[in-house]
Short mmCIF file of C-alpha atoms in Angstrom, two decimals:
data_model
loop_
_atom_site.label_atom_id
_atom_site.label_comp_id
_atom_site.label_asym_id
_atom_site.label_seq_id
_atom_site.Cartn_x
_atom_site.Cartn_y
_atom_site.Cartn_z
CA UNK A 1 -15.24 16.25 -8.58
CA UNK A 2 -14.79 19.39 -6.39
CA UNK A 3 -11.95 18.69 -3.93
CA UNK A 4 -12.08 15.25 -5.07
CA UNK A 5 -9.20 12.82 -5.58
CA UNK A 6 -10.40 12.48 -9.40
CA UNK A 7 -10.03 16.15 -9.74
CA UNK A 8 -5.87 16.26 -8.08
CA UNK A 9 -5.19 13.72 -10.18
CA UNK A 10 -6.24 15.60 -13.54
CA UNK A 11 -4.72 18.58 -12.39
CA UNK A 12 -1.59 16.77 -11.75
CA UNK A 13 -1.57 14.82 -14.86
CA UNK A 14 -2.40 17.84 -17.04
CA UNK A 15 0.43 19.95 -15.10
CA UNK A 16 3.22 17.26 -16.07
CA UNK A 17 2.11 17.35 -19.64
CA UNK A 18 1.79 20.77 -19.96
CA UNK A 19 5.18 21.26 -18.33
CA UNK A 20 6.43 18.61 -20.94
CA UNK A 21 4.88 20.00 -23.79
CA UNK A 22 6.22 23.45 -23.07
CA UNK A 23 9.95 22.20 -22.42
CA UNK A 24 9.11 20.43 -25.38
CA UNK A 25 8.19 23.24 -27.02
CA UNK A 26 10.94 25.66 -26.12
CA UNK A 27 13.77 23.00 -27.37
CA UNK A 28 11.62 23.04 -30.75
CA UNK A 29 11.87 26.40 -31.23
CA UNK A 30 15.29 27.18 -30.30
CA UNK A 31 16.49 24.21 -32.61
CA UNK A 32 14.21 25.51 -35.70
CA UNK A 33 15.76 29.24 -35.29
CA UNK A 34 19.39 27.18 -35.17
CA UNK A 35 18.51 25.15 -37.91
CA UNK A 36 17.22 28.64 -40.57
CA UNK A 37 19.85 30.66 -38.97
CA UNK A 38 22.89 28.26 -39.67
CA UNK A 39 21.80 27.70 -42.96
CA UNK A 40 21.79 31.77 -44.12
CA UNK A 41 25.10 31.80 -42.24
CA UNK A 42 26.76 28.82 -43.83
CA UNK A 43 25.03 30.45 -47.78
CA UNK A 44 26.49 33.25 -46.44
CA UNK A 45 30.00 32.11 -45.64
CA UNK A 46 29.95 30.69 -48.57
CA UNK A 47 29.00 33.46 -50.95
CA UNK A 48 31.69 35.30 -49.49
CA UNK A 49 34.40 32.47 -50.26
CA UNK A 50 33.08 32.52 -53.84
CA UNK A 51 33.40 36.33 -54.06
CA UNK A 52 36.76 36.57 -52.15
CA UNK A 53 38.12 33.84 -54.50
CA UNK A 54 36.65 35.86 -57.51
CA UNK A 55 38.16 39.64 -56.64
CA UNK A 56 41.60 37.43 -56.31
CA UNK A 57 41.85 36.18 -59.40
CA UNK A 58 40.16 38.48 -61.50
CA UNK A 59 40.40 42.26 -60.02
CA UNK A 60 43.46 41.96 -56.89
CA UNK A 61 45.64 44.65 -59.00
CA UNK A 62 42.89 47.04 -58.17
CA UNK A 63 41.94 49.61 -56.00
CA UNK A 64 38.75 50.19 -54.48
CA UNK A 65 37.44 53.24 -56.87
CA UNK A 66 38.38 52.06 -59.71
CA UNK A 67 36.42 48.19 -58.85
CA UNK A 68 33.31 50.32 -58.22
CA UNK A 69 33.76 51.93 -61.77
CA UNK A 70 34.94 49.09 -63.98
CA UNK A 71 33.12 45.79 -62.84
CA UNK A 72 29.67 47.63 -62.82
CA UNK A 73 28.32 44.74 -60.79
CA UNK A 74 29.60 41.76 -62.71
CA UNK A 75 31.71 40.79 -59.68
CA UNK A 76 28.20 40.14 -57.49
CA UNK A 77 25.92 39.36 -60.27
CA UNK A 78 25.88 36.17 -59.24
CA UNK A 79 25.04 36.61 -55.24
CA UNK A 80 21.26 36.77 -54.23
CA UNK A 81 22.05 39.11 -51.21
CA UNK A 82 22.81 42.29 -50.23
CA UNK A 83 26.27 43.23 -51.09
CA UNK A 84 28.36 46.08 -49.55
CA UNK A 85 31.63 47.89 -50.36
CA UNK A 86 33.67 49.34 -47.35
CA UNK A 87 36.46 51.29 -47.52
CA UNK A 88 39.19 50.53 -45.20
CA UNK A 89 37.68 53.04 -42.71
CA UNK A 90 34.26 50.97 -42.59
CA UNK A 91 32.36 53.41 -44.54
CA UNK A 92 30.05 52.04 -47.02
CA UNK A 93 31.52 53.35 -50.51
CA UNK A 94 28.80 50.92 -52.42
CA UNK A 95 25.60 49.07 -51.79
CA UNK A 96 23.64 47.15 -54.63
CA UNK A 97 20.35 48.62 -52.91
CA UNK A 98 21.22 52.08 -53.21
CA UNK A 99 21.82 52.69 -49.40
CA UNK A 100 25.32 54.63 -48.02
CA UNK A 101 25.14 55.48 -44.76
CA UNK A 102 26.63 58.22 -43.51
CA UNK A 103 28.32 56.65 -40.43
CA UNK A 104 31.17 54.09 -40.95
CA UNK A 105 30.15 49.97 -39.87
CA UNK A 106 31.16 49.09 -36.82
CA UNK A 107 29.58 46.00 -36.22
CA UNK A 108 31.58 42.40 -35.19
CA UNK A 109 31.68 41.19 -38.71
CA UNK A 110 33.43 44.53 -39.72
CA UNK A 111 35.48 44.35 -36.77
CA UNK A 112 36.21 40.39 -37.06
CA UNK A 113 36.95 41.26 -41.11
CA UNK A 114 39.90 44.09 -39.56
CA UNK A 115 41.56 41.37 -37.46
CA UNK A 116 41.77 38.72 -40.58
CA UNK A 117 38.74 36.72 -39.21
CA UNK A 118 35.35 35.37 -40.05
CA UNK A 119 32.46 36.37 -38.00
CA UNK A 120 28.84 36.03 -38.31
CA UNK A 121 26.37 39.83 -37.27
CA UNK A 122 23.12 39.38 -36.13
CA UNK A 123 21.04 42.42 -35.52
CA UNK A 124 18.77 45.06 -36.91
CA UNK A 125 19.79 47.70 -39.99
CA UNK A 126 20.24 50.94 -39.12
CA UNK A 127 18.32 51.83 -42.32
CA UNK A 128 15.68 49.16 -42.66
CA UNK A 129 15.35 48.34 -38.97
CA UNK A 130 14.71 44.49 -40.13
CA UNK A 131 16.81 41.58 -38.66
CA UNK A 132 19.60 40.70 -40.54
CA UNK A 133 22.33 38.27 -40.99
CA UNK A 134 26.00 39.79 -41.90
CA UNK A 135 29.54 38.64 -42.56
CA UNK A 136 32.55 40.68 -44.39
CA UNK A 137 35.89 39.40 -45.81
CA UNK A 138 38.96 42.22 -46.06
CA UNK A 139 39.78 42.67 -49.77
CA UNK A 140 43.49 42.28 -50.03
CA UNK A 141 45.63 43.93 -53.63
CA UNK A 142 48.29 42.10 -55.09
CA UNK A 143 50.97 44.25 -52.75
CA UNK A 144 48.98 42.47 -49.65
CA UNK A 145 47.55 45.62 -48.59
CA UNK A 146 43.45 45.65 -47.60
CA UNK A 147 41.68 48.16 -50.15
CA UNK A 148 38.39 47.96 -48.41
CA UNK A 149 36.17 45.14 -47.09
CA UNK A 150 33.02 43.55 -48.69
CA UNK A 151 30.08 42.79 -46.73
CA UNK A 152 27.11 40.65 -47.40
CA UNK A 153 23.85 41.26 -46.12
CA UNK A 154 20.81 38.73 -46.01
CA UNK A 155 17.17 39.72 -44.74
CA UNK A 156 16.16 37.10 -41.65
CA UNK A 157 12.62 37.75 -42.29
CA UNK A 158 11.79 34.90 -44.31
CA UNK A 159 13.66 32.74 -41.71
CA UNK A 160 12.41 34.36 -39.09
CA UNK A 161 8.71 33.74 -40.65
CA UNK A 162 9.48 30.15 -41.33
CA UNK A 163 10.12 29.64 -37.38
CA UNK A 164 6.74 31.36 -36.54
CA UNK A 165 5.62 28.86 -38.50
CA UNK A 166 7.07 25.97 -37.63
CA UNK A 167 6.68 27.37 -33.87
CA UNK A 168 2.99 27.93 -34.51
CA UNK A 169 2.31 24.57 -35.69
CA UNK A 170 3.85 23.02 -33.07
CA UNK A 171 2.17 24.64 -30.45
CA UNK A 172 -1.23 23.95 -32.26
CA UNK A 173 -0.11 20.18 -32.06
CA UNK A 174 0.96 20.94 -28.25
CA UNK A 175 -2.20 22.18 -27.67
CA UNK A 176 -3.99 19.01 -29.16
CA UNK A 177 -1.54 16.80 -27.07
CA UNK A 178 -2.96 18.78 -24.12
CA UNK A 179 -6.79 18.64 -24.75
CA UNK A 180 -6.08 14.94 -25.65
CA UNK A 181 -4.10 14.58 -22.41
CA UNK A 182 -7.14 16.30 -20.72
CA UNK A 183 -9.70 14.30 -21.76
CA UNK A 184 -7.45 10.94 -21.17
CA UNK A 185 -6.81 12.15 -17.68
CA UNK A 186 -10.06 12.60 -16.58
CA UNK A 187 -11.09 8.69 -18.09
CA UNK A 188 -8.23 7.87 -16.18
CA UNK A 189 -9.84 9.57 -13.34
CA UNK A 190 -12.86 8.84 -13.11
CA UNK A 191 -11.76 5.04 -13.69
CA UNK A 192 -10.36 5.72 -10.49
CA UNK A 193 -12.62 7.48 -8.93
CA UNK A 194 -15.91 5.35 -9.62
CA UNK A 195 -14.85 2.45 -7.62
CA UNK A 196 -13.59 4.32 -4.87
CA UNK A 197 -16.98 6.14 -5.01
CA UNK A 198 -18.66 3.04 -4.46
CA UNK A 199 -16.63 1.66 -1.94
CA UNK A 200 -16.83 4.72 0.22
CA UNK A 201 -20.75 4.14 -0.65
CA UNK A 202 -20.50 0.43 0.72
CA UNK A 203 -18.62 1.19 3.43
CA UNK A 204 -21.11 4.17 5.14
CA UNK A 205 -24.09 1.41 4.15
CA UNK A 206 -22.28 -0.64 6.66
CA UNK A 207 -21.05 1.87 9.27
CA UNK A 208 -25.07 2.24 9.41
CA UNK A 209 -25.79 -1.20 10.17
CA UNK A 210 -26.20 -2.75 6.32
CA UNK A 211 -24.23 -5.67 6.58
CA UNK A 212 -25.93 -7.05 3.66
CA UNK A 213 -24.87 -4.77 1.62
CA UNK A 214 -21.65 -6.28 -1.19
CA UNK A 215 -19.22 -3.72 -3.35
CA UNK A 216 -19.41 -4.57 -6.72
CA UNK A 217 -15.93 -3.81 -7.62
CA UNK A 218 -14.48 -6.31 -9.16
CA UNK A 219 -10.67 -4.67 -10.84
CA UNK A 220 -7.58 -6.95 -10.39
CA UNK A 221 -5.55 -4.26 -8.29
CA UNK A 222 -5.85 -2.93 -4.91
CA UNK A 223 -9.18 -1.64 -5.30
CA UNK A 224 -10.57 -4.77 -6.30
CA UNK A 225 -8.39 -5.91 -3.30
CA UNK A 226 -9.90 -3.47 -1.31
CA UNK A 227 -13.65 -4.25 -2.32
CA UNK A 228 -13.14 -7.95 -1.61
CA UNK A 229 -11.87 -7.40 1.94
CA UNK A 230 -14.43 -4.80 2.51
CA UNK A 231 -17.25 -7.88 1.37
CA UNK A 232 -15.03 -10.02 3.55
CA UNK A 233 -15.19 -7.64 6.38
CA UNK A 234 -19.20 -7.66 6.20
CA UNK A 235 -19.39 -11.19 6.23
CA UNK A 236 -17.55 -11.79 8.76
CA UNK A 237 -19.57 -9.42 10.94
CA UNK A 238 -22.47 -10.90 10.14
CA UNK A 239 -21.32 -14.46 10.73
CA UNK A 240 -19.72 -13.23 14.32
CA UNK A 241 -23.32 -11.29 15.12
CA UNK A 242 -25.30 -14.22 14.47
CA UNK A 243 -22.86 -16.15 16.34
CA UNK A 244 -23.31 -13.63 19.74
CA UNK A 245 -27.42 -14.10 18.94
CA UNK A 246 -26.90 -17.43 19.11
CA UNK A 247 -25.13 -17.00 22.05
CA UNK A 248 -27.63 -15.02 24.06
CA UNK A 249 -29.92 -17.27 23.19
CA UNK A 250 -28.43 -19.81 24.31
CA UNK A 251 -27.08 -18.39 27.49
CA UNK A 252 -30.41 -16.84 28.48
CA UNK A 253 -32.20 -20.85 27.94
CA UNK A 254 -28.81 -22.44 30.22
CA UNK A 255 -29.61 -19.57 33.17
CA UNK A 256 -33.39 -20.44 32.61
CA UNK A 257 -33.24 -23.76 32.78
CA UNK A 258 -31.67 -23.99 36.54
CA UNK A 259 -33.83 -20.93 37.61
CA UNK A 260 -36.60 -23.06 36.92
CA UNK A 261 -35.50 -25.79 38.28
CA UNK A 262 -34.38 -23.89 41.42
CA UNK A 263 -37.92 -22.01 41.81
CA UNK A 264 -39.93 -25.45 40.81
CA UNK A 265 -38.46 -26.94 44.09
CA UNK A 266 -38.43 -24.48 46.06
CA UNK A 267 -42.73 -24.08 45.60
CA UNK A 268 -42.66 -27.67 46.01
CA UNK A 269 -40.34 -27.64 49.50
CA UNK A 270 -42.30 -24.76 50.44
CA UNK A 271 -45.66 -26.70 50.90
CA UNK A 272 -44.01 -29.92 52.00
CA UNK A 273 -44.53 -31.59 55.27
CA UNK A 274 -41.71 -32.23 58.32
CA UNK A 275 -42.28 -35.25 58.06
CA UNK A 276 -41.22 -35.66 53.92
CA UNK A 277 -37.72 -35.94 55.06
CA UNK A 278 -36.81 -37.62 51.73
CA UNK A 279 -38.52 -35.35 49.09
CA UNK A 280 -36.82 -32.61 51.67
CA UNK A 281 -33.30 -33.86 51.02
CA UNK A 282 -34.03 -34.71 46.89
CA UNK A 283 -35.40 -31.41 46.52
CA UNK A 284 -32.57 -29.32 48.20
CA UNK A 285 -29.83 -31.34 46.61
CA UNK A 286 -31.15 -30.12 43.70
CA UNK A 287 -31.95 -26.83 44.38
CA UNK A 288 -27.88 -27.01 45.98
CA UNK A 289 -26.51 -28.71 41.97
CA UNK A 290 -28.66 -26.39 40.36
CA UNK A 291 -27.29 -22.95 42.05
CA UNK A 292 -23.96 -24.82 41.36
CA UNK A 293 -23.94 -24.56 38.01
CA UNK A 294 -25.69 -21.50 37.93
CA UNK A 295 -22.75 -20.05 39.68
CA UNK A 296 -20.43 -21.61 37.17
CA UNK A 297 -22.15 -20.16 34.05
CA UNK A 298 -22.29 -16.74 35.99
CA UNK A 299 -18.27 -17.18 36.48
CA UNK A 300 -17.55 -18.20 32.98
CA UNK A 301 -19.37 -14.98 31.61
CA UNK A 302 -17.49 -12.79 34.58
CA UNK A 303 -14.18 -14.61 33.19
CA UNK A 304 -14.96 -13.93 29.91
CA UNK A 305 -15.55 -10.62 30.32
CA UNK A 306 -12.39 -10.36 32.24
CA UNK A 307 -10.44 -11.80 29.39
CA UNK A 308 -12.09 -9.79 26.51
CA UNK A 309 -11.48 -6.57 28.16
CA UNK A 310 -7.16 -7.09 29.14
CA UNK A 311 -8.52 -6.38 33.02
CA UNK A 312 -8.19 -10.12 33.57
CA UNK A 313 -3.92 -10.30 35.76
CA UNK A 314 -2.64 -13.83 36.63
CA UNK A 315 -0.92 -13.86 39.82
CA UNK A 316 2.52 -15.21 38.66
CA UNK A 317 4.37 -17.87 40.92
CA UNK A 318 6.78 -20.61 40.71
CA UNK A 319 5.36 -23.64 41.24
CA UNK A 320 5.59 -27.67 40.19
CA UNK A 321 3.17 -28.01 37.26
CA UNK A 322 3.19 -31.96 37.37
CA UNK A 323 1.80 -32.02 41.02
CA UNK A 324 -0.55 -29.42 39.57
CA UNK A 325 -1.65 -31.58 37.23
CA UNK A 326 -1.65 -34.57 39.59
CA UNK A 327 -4.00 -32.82 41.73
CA UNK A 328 -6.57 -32.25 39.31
CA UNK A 329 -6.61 -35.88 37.79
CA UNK A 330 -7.73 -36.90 41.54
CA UNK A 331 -10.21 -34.62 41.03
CA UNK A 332 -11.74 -35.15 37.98
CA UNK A 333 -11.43 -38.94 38.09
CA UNK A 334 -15.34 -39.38 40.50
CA UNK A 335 -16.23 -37.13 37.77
CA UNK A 336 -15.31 -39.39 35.09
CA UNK A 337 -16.47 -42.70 37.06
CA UNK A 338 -19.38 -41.30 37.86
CA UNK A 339 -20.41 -41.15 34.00
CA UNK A 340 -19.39 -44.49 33.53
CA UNK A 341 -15.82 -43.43 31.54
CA UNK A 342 -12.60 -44.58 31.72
CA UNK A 343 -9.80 -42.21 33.32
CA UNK A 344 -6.80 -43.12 31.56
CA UNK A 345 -3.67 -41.41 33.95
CA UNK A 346 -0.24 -41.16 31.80
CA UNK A 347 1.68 -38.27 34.29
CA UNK A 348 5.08 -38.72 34.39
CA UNK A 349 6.18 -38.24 37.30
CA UNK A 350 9.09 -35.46 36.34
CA UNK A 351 9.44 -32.37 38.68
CA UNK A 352 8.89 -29.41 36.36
CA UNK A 353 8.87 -25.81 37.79
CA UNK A 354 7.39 -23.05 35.90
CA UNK A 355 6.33 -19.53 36.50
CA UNK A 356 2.76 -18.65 36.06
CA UNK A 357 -1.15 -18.88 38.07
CA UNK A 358 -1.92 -21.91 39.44
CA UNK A 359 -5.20 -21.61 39.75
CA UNK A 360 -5.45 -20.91 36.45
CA UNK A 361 -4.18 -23.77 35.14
CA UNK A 362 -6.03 -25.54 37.17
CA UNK A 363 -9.17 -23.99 35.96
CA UNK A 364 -7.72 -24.69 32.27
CA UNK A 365 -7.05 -28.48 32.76
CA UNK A 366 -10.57 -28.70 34.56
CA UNK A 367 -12.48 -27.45 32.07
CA UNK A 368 -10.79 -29.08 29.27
CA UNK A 369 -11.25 -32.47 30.93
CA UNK A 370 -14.74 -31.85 32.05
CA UNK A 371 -15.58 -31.47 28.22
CA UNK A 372 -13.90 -34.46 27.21
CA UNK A 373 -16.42 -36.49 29.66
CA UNK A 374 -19.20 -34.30 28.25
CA UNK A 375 -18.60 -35.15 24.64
CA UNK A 376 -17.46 -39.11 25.72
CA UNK A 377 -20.22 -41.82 26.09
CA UNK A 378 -20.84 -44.36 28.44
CA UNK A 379 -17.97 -47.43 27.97
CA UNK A 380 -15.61 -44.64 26.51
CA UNK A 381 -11.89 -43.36 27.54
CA UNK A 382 -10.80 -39.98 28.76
CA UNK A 383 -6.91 -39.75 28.39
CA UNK A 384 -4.79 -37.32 30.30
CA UNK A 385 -0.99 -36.91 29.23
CA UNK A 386 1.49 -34.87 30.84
CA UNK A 387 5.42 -34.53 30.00
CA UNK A 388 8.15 -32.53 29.54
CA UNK A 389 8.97 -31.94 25.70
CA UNK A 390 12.02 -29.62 25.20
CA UNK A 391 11.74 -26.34 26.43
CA UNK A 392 7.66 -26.98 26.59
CA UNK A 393 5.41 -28.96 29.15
CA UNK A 394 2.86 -30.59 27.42
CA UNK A 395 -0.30 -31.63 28.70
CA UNK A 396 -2.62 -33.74 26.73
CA UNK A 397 -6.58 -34.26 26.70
CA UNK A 398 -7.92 -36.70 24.35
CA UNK A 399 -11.39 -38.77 24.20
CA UNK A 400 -12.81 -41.32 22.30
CA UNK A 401 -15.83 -39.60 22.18
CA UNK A 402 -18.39 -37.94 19.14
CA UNK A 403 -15.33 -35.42 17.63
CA UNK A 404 -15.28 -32.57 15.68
CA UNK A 405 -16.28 -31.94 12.06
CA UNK A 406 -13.74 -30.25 10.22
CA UNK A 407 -15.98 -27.45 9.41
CA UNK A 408 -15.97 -26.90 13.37
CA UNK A 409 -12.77 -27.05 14.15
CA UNK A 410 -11.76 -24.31 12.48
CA UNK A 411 -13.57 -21.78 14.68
CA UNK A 412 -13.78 -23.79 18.04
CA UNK A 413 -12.03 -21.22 19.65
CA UNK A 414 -13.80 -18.48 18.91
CA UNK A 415 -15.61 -16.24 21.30
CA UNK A 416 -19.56 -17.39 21.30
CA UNK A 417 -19.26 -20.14 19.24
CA UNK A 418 -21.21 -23.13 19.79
CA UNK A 419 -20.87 -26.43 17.82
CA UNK A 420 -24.20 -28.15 16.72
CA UNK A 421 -24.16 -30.67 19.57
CA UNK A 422 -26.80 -30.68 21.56
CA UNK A 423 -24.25 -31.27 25.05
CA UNK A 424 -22.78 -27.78 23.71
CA UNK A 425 -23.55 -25.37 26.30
CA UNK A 426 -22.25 -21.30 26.47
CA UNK A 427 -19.37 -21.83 23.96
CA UNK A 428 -17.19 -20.00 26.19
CA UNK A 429 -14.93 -23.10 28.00
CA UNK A 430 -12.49 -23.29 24.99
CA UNK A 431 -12.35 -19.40 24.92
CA UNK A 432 -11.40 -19.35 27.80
CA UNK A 433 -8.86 -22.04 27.76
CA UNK A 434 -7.23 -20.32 24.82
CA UNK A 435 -7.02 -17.05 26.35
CA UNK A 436 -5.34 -18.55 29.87
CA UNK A 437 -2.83 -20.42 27.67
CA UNK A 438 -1.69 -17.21 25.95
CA UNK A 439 -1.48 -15.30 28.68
CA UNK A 440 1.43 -18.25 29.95
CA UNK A 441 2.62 -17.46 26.48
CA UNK A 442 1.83 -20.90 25.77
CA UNK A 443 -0.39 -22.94 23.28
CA UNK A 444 -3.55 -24.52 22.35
CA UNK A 445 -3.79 -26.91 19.80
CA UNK A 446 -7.34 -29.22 18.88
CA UNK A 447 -6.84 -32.37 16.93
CA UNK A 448 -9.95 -33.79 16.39
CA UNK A 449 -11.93 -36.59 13.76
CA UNK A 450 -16.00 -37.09 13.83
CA UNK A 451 -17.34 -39.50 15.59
CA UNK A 452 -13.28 -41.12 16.01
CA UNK A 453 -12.45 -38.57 19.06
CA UNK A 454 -10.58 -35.55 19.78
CA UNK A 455 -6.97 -34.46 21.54
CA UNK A 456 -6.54 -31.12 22.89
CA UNK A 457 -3.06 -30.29 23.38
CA UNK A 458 -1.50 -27.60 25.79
CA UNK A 459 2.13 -26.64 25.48
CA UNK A 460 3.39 -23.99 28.63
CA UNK A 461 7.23 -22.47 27.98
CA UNK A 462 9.07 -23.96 30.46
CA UNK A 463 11.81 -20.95 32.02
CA UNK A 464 15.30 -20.55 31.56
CA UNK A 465 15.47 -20.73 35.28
CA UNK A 466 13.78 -24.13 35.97
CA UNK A 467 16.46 -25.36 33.28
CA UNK A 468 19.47 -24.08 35.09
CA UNK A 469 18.18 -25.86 38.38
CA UNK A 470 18.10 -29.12 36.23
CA UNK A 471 21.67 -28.45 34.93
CA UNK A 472 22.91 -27.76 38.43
CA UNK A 473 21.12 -30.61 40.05
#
């Protein structure tokens, strides 16, 4: 997991814990040393109440030296700490232990004591050099006047041993919080990190060509997400290669089939007699239809080509689309006779100026009509609507003729695509239709039941300035 995602994201886990523990930790500590240490202070305090309260009523009428003489340790009999005796310059006159130091106290409690207050010493003994806890309480005669001050003294270590321990055990537990932390992290991890593994696995599979290969991650989140689009990705790559196979294929046997066609007659003209005037005239009309469409095919893959690559630029005029679109019904309608159809002509007759390529829409309307004929059969209808609808001219292709399953029409459009019937020839004309009708920022809609007929329909944005010049006329 060197360098790997997996790895950052045990690192980062275990950093957060271990900076949790540790604060943790530390706020542990500190309130186990409050917790021993308040109660020796609080025994403490109140040892010295009891005592206090006990000099007061039993010994106040007597000085210092004669209380060390006469109570011969009745008076603190009852106190389980170190008790001292300071005279009213802070030198130690008595000490159940044994110990007088030379130099007089001088420490806060001493000082607090002096001042008629209550204060708590923490620190080490200047004879034992062990941590200690300390408060004093000024011993006042009957007159009010302080004899001396007594101290009591109370060892920390066992306190102080009790928070090692408590510390210690806590950090032991800290420590198994961590390891378990650890070990949860890296699950966590690697739960992670296995499907994205495999996904990164897929996906170079398929960078290399291996479309067939599928991730098997199957998580409800976004890796599961991810792995389903990924499968989605491959399939649709596949579908849209077989579909430009299909294509070629095609496309190669449609160039063929003229080529041969085109050759054929032209062996046959070339051994022909002056005289065959007839086979002449058959065989060069043919040879003239064939290069015809030959040269459409070749201008549908040039247009095409120009589309797909953005180098395709409309040249942009104003012009009437309805006289447009009255032009080409003249022209299509030999087409349609000629294959035994009826033209059906509903253009109203509505001057409508918009901005775009004539010729283009032209070559849209053309081609959408001229597959309406080849998809209609003999006895059938070929409709062509144009209006003004709102801010949109509409223009309207429909047929009577075979239709479109619905498993078709959903991908029509496409680049390539070919529908199963046999009249189906480059699958670019719709393409190509679609991609002229968004470049008028227009668009193109199929409507379409099998074997009932179909209705293309193509809606161009009509400008803000042909509206004015309706308002104004």
């Amino acid at each position: 997991m060197n360098r790997s995602i997996g790895k950052r994201l045990v690192r980062s886990f275990l950093l957060i814990i271990v900076l949790a523990v540790l604060t943790i930790e530390i706020f542990l500590v500190v309130g186990f040393k409050d917790f021993y240490y308040k109660n020796v202070e609080t025994e403490l305090e109140s040892k010295l109440s009891v005592s206090l309260d006990y000099y007061n009523k039993f010994y106040s009428e007597k000085n210092l030296e004669d209380l060390i003489k006469e109570n011969n340790n009745l008076m603190w009999s009852h106190i389980n700490s170190e008790v001292q005796l300071l005279d009213s310059e802070g030198y130690v006159v008595f000490d159940t232990i044994g110990v007088l130091p030379s130099s007089p106290v001088d420490t806060v409690d001493i000082k607090s004591a002096k001042r008629g207050e209550s204060n708590i010493y923490v620190g080490s003994s200047n004879y034992t050099n062990e941590v200690i806890m300390s408060v004093a309480g000024a011993l006042t005669n009957d007159d009010g006047e302080i004899i001396g001050y007594i101290r009591l003294i109370s060892s920390m270590q066992e306190a102080n041993f009790a928070i090692l321990k408590s510390s210690i055990t806590t950090g032991m537990f800290g420590l198994v919080v961590v390891l378990i932390t650890m070990f949860m992290s890296y699950l966590l991890a690697n739960s992670i990190v296995k499907p994205i593994k495999e996904l990164t696995s897929v996906a170079e599979k398929m960078v290399d060509g291996q479309y067939k290969v599928r991730s098997s991650v199957k998580t409800n989140d976004e890796l599961g997400q991810l792995s389903k689009t990924l499968n989605m990705m491959a399939e649709e790559i596949l579908k849209r290669d077989q579909i430009k196979n299909d294509f070629i294929s095609s496309i190669s046997h449609e160039l063929r089939t003229p080529l041969t066609s085109i050759k054929g007659w032209a062996v046959v003209l070339k051994g022909a007699k002056p005289e065959e005037r007839e086979l002449l005239e058959d065989g060069l009309t043919i040879i003239e239809n064939e290069s015809d469409r030959l040269s459409k095919m070749v201008e549908e893959l040039l247009d095409f080509s120009r589309f797909i690559s953005g180098r395709i630029q409309l040249e942009k005029d104003t012009f009437n689309i309805t006289d447009t679109c009255r032009d080409v019904a003249k022209q299509m309608k030999p087409r349609v006779e000629s294959n035994k159809v009826e033209f059906i002509n509903e253009i109203e007759d509505e001057k409508v100026l918009i901005i775009g390529d004539e010729n283009r829409i032209r070559q849209l309307l053309i081609n959408l009509i001229d597959n309406a004929i080849k998809f209609t059969s003999e006895k059938g209808w070929v409709k062509f609507q144009a209006r003004r609808e709102e801010n949109n001219y509409v223009m309207l292709i429909s047929d009577n003729g075979v239709g479109i399953s619905k498993e078709e029409l959903a991908h029509v459009k496409e680049k390539f695509y070919k529908g199963k019937h046999s009249k189906s020839h480059s699958g670019l004309g719709l393409s190509i239709a679609d991609e002229i009708t968004k470049l008028h920022n227009g668009k193109l809609e199929i409507f379409s039941e099998l074997n009932i007929g179909t209705t293309v329909k193509v809606s161009i944005p009509i400008p803000e300035v042909e509206k004015k010049e309706d308002t104004n006329e």
